[in-house]
mmCIF file of C-alpha atoms and ligand atoms in Angstrom:
data_model
loop_
_atom_site.group_PDB
_atom_site.id
_atom_site.type_symbol
_atom_site.label_atom_id
_atom_site.label_comp_id
_atom_site.label_asym_id
_atom_site.label_seq_id
_atom_site.Cartn_x
_atom_site.Cartn_y
_atom_site.Cartn_z
ATOM 1 C CA UNK A 3 -25.403 -3.139 -19.401
ATOM 2 C CA UNK A 4 -23.932 -1.704 -16.208
ATOM 3 C CA UNK A 5 -20.759 0.268 -15.708
ATOM 4 C CA UNK A 6 -19.088 -0.386 -12.359
ATOM 5 C CA UNK A 7 -16.650 2.155 -10.976
ATOM 6 C CA UNK A 8 -15.216 2.818 -7.566
ATOM 7 C CA UNK A 9 -15.713 6.262 -6.114
ATOM 8 C CA UNK A 10 -14.104 8.388 -3.453
ATOM 9 C CA UNK A 11 -17.035 9.962 -1.666
ATOM 10 C CA UNK A 12 -20.185 9.004 0.159
ATOM 11 C CA UNK A 13 -20.215 7.285 3.503
ATOM 12 C CA UNK A 14 -16.793 5.688 3.970
ATOM 13 C CA UNK A 15 -17.146 5.431 7.741
ATOM 14 C CA UNK A 16 -17.234 1.636 7.852
ATOM 15 C CA UNK A 17 -14.304 1.109 5.502
ATOM 16 C CA UNK A 18 -11.217 -0.467 7.030
ATOM 17 C CA UNK A 19 -7.695 -0.432 5.631
ATOM 18 C CA UNK A 20 -4.418 -2.052 6.610
ATOM 19 C CA UNK A 21 -1.109 -0.574 5.570
ATOM 20 C CA UNK A 22 1.893 -2.916 5.578
ATOM 21 C CA UNK A 23 5.160 -0.980 5.483
ATOM 22 C CA UNK A 24 8.743 -2.101 4.956
ATOM 23 C CA UNK A 25 11.153 -0.459 7.389
ATOM 24 C CA UNK A 26 14.131 -0.854 5.026
ATOM 25 C CA UNK A 27 14.851 2.534 3.404
ATOM 26 C CA UNK A 28 12.465 4.169 5.858
ATOM 27 C CA UNK A 29 13.695 7.568 4.731
ATOM 28 C CA UNK A 30 11.484 6.806 1.721
ATOM 29 C CA UNK A 31 8.779 4.563 3.193
ATOM 30 C CA UNK A 32 8.002 7.052 5.984
ATOM 31 C CA UNK A 33 7.277 9.642 3.306
ATOM 32 C CA UNK A 34 5.111 7.257 1.294
ATOM 33 C CA UNK A 35 3.167 6.489 4.455
ATOM 34 C CA UNK A 36 2.647 10.185 5.295
ATOM 35 C CA UNK A 37 1.184 10.920 1.874
ATOM 36 C CA UNK A 38 -0.954 7.806 2.055
ATOM 37 C CA UNK A 39 -2.353 8.895 5.422
ATOM 38 C CA UNK A 40 -2.885 12.448 4.202
ATOM 39 C CA UNK A 41 -4.938 11.215 1.251
ATOM 40 C CA UNK A 42 -7.066 8.862 3.363
ATOM 41 C CA UNK A 43 -7.657 11.619 5.922
ATOM 42 C CA UNK A 44 -8.752 14.102 3.270
ATOM 43 C CA UNK A 45 -11.278 11.554 2.073
ATOM 44 C CA UNK A 46 -12.803 11.363 5.533
ATOM 45 C CA UNK A 47 -11.020 8.258 6.786
ATOM 46 C CA UNK A 48 -9.989 8.277 10.461
ATOM 47 C CA UNK A 49 -6.294 7.381 10.302
ATOM 48 C CA UNK A 50 -5.672 7.325 14.057
ATOM 49 C CA UNK A 51 -3.994 4.003 14.895
ATOM 50 C CA UNK A 52 -5.819 3.811 18.247
ATOM 51 C CA UNK A 53 -9.384 4.567 17.310
ATOM 52 C CA UNK A 54 -9.464 4.795 13.582
ATOM 53 C CA UNK A 55 -10.189 2.890 10.426
ATOM 54 C CA UNK A 56 -6.577 2.128 9.552
ATOM 55 C CA UNK A 57 -4.192 -0.410 11.052
ATOM 56 C CA UNK A 58 -0.442 -0.213 10.447
ATOM 57 C CA UNK A 59 1.942 -3.153 10.282
ATOM 58 C CA UNK A 60 5.692 -2.586 10.067
ATOM 59 C CA UNK A 61 7.889 -5.360 8.677
ATOM 60 C CA UNK A 62 11.692 -5.450 8.235
ATOM 61 C CA UNK A 63 11.763 -4.985 4.463
ATOM 62 C CA UNK A 64 9.862 -5.353 1.203
ATOM 63 C CA UNK A 65 10.586 -9.077 1.116
ATOM 64 C CA UNK A 66 8.437 -9.557 4.245
ATOM 65 C CA UNK A 67 5.563 -7.359 3.090
ATOM 66 C CA UNK A 68 3.644 -10.073 1.243
ATOM 67 C CA UNK A 69 3.532 -12.617 4.086
ATOM 68 C CA UNK A 70 2.086 -9.983 6.388
ATOM 69 C CA UNK A 71 -0.263 -8.712 3.691
ATOM 70 C CA UNK A 72 -1.560 -12.287 3.373
ATOM 71 C CA UNK A 73 -2.130 -12.472 7.118
ATOM 72 C CA UNK A 74 -4.062 -9.214 7.341
ATOM 73 C CA UNK A 75 -6.015 -9.739 4.116
ATOM 74 C CA UNK A 76 -7.047 -13.232 5.269
ATOM 75 C CA UNK A 77 -8.431 -11.812 8.513
ATOM 76 C CA UNK A 78 -11.458 -10.503 6.617
ATOM 77 C CA UNK A 79 -11.266 -7.244 8.582
ATOM 78 C CA UNK A 80 -10.142 -4.962 5.770
ATOM 79 C CA UNK A 81 -11.586 -3.589 2.552
ATOM 80 C CA UNK A 82 -8.112 -3.140 1.090
ATOM 81 C CA UNK A 83 -4.495 -3.625 2.043
ATOM 82 C CA UNK A 84 -1.864 -1.093 1.001
ATOM 83 C CA UNK A 85 1.700 -2.418 0.719
ATOM 84 C CA UNK A 86 4.486 0.149 0.970
ATOM 85 C CA UNK A 87 8.189 -0.399 0.432
ATOM 86 C CA UNK A 88 11.262 0.988 -1.273
ATOM 87 C CA UNK A 89 13.678 -1.292 -3.090
ATOM 88 C CA UNK A 90 16.751 0.530 -4.319
ATOM 89 C CA UNK A 91 19.290 -1.081 -6.622
ATOM 90 C CA UNK A 92 22.737 -1.645 -5.127
ATOM 91 C CA UNK A 93 25.889 -3.158 -6.559
ATOM 92 C CA UNK A 94 24.725 -6.759 -6.273
ATOM 93 C CA UNK A 95 21.829 -8.800 -7.728
ATOM 94 C CA UNK A 96 20.059 -8.650 -4.337
ATOM 95 C CA UNK A 97 17.691 -5.960 -5.636
ATOM 96 C CA UNK A 98 16.328 -8.271 -8.343
ATOM 97 C CA UNK A 99 15.509 -11.075 -5.920
ATOM 98 C CA UNK A 100 13.815 -8.818 -3.379
ATOM 99 C CA UNK A 101 11.873 -6.918 -6.059
ATOM 100 C CA UNK A 102 10.720 -10.055 -7.879
ATOM 101 C CA UNK A 103 9.561 -11.814 -4.724
ATOM 102 C CA UNK A 104 7.818 -8.716 -3.390
ATOM 103 C CA UNK A 105 5.882 -8.236 -6.636
ATOM 104 C CA UNK A 106 4.978 -11.917 -7.010
ATOM 105 C CA UNK A 107 4.048 -12.266 -3.364
ATOM 106 C CA UNK A 108 1.834 -9.189 -3.276
ATOM 107 C CA UNK A 109 0.045 -10.142 -6.499
ATOM 108 C CA UNK A 110 -0.576 -13.628 -5.104
ATOM 109 C CA UNK A 111 -2.178 -12.247 -1.937
ATOM 110 C CA UNK A 112 -4.817 -10.410 -3.952
ATOM 111 C CA UNK A 113 -5.650 -13.491 -5.996
ATOM 112 C CA UNK A 114 -5.687 -15.825 -3.015
ATOM 113 C CA UNK A 115 -7.769 -13.690 -0.659
ATOM 114 C CA UNK A 116 -10.004 -11.668 -2.980
ATOM 115 C CA UNK A 117 -9.048 -8.543 -1.046
ATOM 116 C CA UNK A 118 -7.615 -5.665 -3.102
ATOM 117 C CA UNK A 119 -3.921 -5.390 -2.355
ATOM 118 C CA UNK A 120 -2.219 -2.229 -3.572
ATOM 119 C CA UNK A 121 1.322 -2.556 -4.876
ATOM 120 C CA UNK A 122 3.044 0.467 -3.372
ATOM 121 C CA UNK A 123 6.600 -0.804 -3.580
ATOM 122 C CA UNK A 124 8.942 1.626 -5.293
ATOM 123 C CA UNK A 125 11.708 -0.023 -7.310
ATOM 124 C CA UNK A 126 14.360 2.461 -8.365
ATOM 125 C CA UNK A 127 17.994 2.570 -9.385
ATOM 126 C CA UNK A 128 18.927 5.297 -6.899
ATOM 127 C CA UNK A 129 17.829 6.849 -3.627
ATOM 128 C CA UNK A 130 17.361 10.117 -5.527
ATOM 129 C CA UNK A 131 14.800 8.491 -7.852
ATOM 130 C CA UNK A 132 12.999 7.013 -4.855
ATOM 131 C CA UNK A 133 12.856 10.352 -3.041
ATOM 132 C CA UNK A 134 11.583 12.069 -6.190
ATOM 133 C CA UNK A 135 8.624 9.671 -6.129
ATOM 134 C CA UNK A 136 8.133 10.048 -2.383
ATOM 135 C CA UNK A 137 7.974 13.803 -2.001
ATOM 136 C CA UNK A 138 10.401 15.740 -4.174
ATOM 137 C CA UNK A 139 8.318 15.534 -7.371
ATOM 138 C CA UNK A 140 4.975 14.397 -6.027
ATOM 139 C CA UNK A 141 4.372 11.485 -3.743
ATOM 140 C CA UNK A 142 3.080 8.135 -4.959
ATOM 141 C CA UNK A 143 1.872 7.343 -1.442
ATOM 142 C CA UNK A 144 -1.083 9.587 -2.223
ATOM 143 C CA UNK A 145 -1.878 7.604 -5.375
ATOM 144 C CA UNK A 146 -1.661 4.286 -3.551
ATOM 145 C CA UNK A 147 -4.251 5.499 -1.045
ATOM 146 C CA UNK A 148 -6.527 6.619 -3.884
ATOM 147 C CA UNK A 149 -6.129 3.217 -5.533
ATOM 148 C CA UNK A 150 -7.128 1.551 -2.266
ATOM 149 C CA UNK A 151 -10.208 3.768 -1.870
ATOM 150 C CA UNK A 152 -11.268 3.108 -5.451
ATOM 151 C CA UNK A 153 -10.836 -0.649 -5.201
ATOM 152 C CA UNK A 154 -12.481 -0.864 -1.778
ATOM 153 C CA UNK A 155 -15.490 1.025 -3.087
ATOM 154 C CA UNK A 156 -15.632 -1.057 -6.254
ATOM 155 C CA UNK A 157 -15.487 -4.353 -4.346
ATOM 156 C CA UNK A 158 -18.402 -3.279 -2.128
ATOM 157 C CA UNK A 159 -20.565 -2.997 -5.226
ATOM 158 C CA UNK A 160 -20.176 -6.729 -5.784
ATOM 159 C CA UNK A 161 -20.976 -7.734 -2.209
ATOM 160 C CA UNK A 162 -24.445 -9.149 -1.704
HETATM 161 N N1 INI B 264 14.481 -4.404 1.450
HETATM 162 C C1 INI B 264 13.864 -3.319 0.949
HETATM 163 O O1 INI B 264 12.708 -3.053 1.299
HETATM 164 N N2 INI B 264 14.508 -2.515 0.047
HETATM 165 C C2 INI B 264 15.772 -2.769 -0.366
HETATM 166 O O2 INI B 264 16.310 -1.988 -1.179
HETATM 167 C C3 INI B 264 16.440 -3.913 0.146
HETATM 168 N N3 INI B 264 17.784 -4.199 -0.280
HETATM 169 O O3 INI B 264 18.265 -3.574 -1.216
HETATM 170 O O4 INI B 264 18.438 -5.063 0.279
HETATM 171 C C4 INI B 264 15.757 -4.723 1.080
HETATM 172 N N4 INI B 264 16.343 -5.795 1.608
HETATM 173 C C5 INI B 264 15.857 -6.465 2.798
HETATM 174 C C6 INI B 264 14.798 -7.491 2.486
HETATM 175 O O5 INI B 264 13.559 -6.870 2.151
HETATM 176 C C7 INI B 264 14.544 -8.384 3.693
HETATM 177 O O6 INI B 264 14.071 -7.616 4.775
HETATM 178 C C8 INI B 264 15.783 -9.156 4.133
HETATM 179 O O7 INI B 264 16.397 -9.808 3.042
HETATM 180 C C9 INI B 264 15.416 -10.225 5.203
HETATM 181 O O8 INI B 264 14.505 -11.185 4.679
#
């Protein structure tokens, strides 16, 4: 029997990533993106948008993340797509609709394209909770980048 696992080292120079980021609540999503970039960089990935291994796509909000994730994943150019967003509960049911569609849409992109799509959409009750997860008490952007590296590496092991 064989055990397959992604890893975070070795030659990652031909790996390509796309990061799709919701601009809504960019106080939070900017911080998620910074940690994501920091993690990729420390694993040897060139994060420069001009010359590097990472492309960045900004969309208005988390609701639009999945349609763009589908577009970039379908291009066949990327080993993984990282989706970043911050959905913060307000006084109306709007939160539930945006959160549900973002989660469903992003999951569907992975299934439909076979490209790992990382669900980096924070869903919190308050801005404080979101900021705690995007810098104040650690930053989940770092974890999302690690998840992308692991899945990208794992998927390569199944390519013939
Ligand atoms: N988009 C978010 O990313 N986070 C939110 O908290 C949010 N709220 O609460 O409204 C939000 N709404 C915008 C939505 O993603 C779309 O951009 C908009 O509805 C246009 O389609």
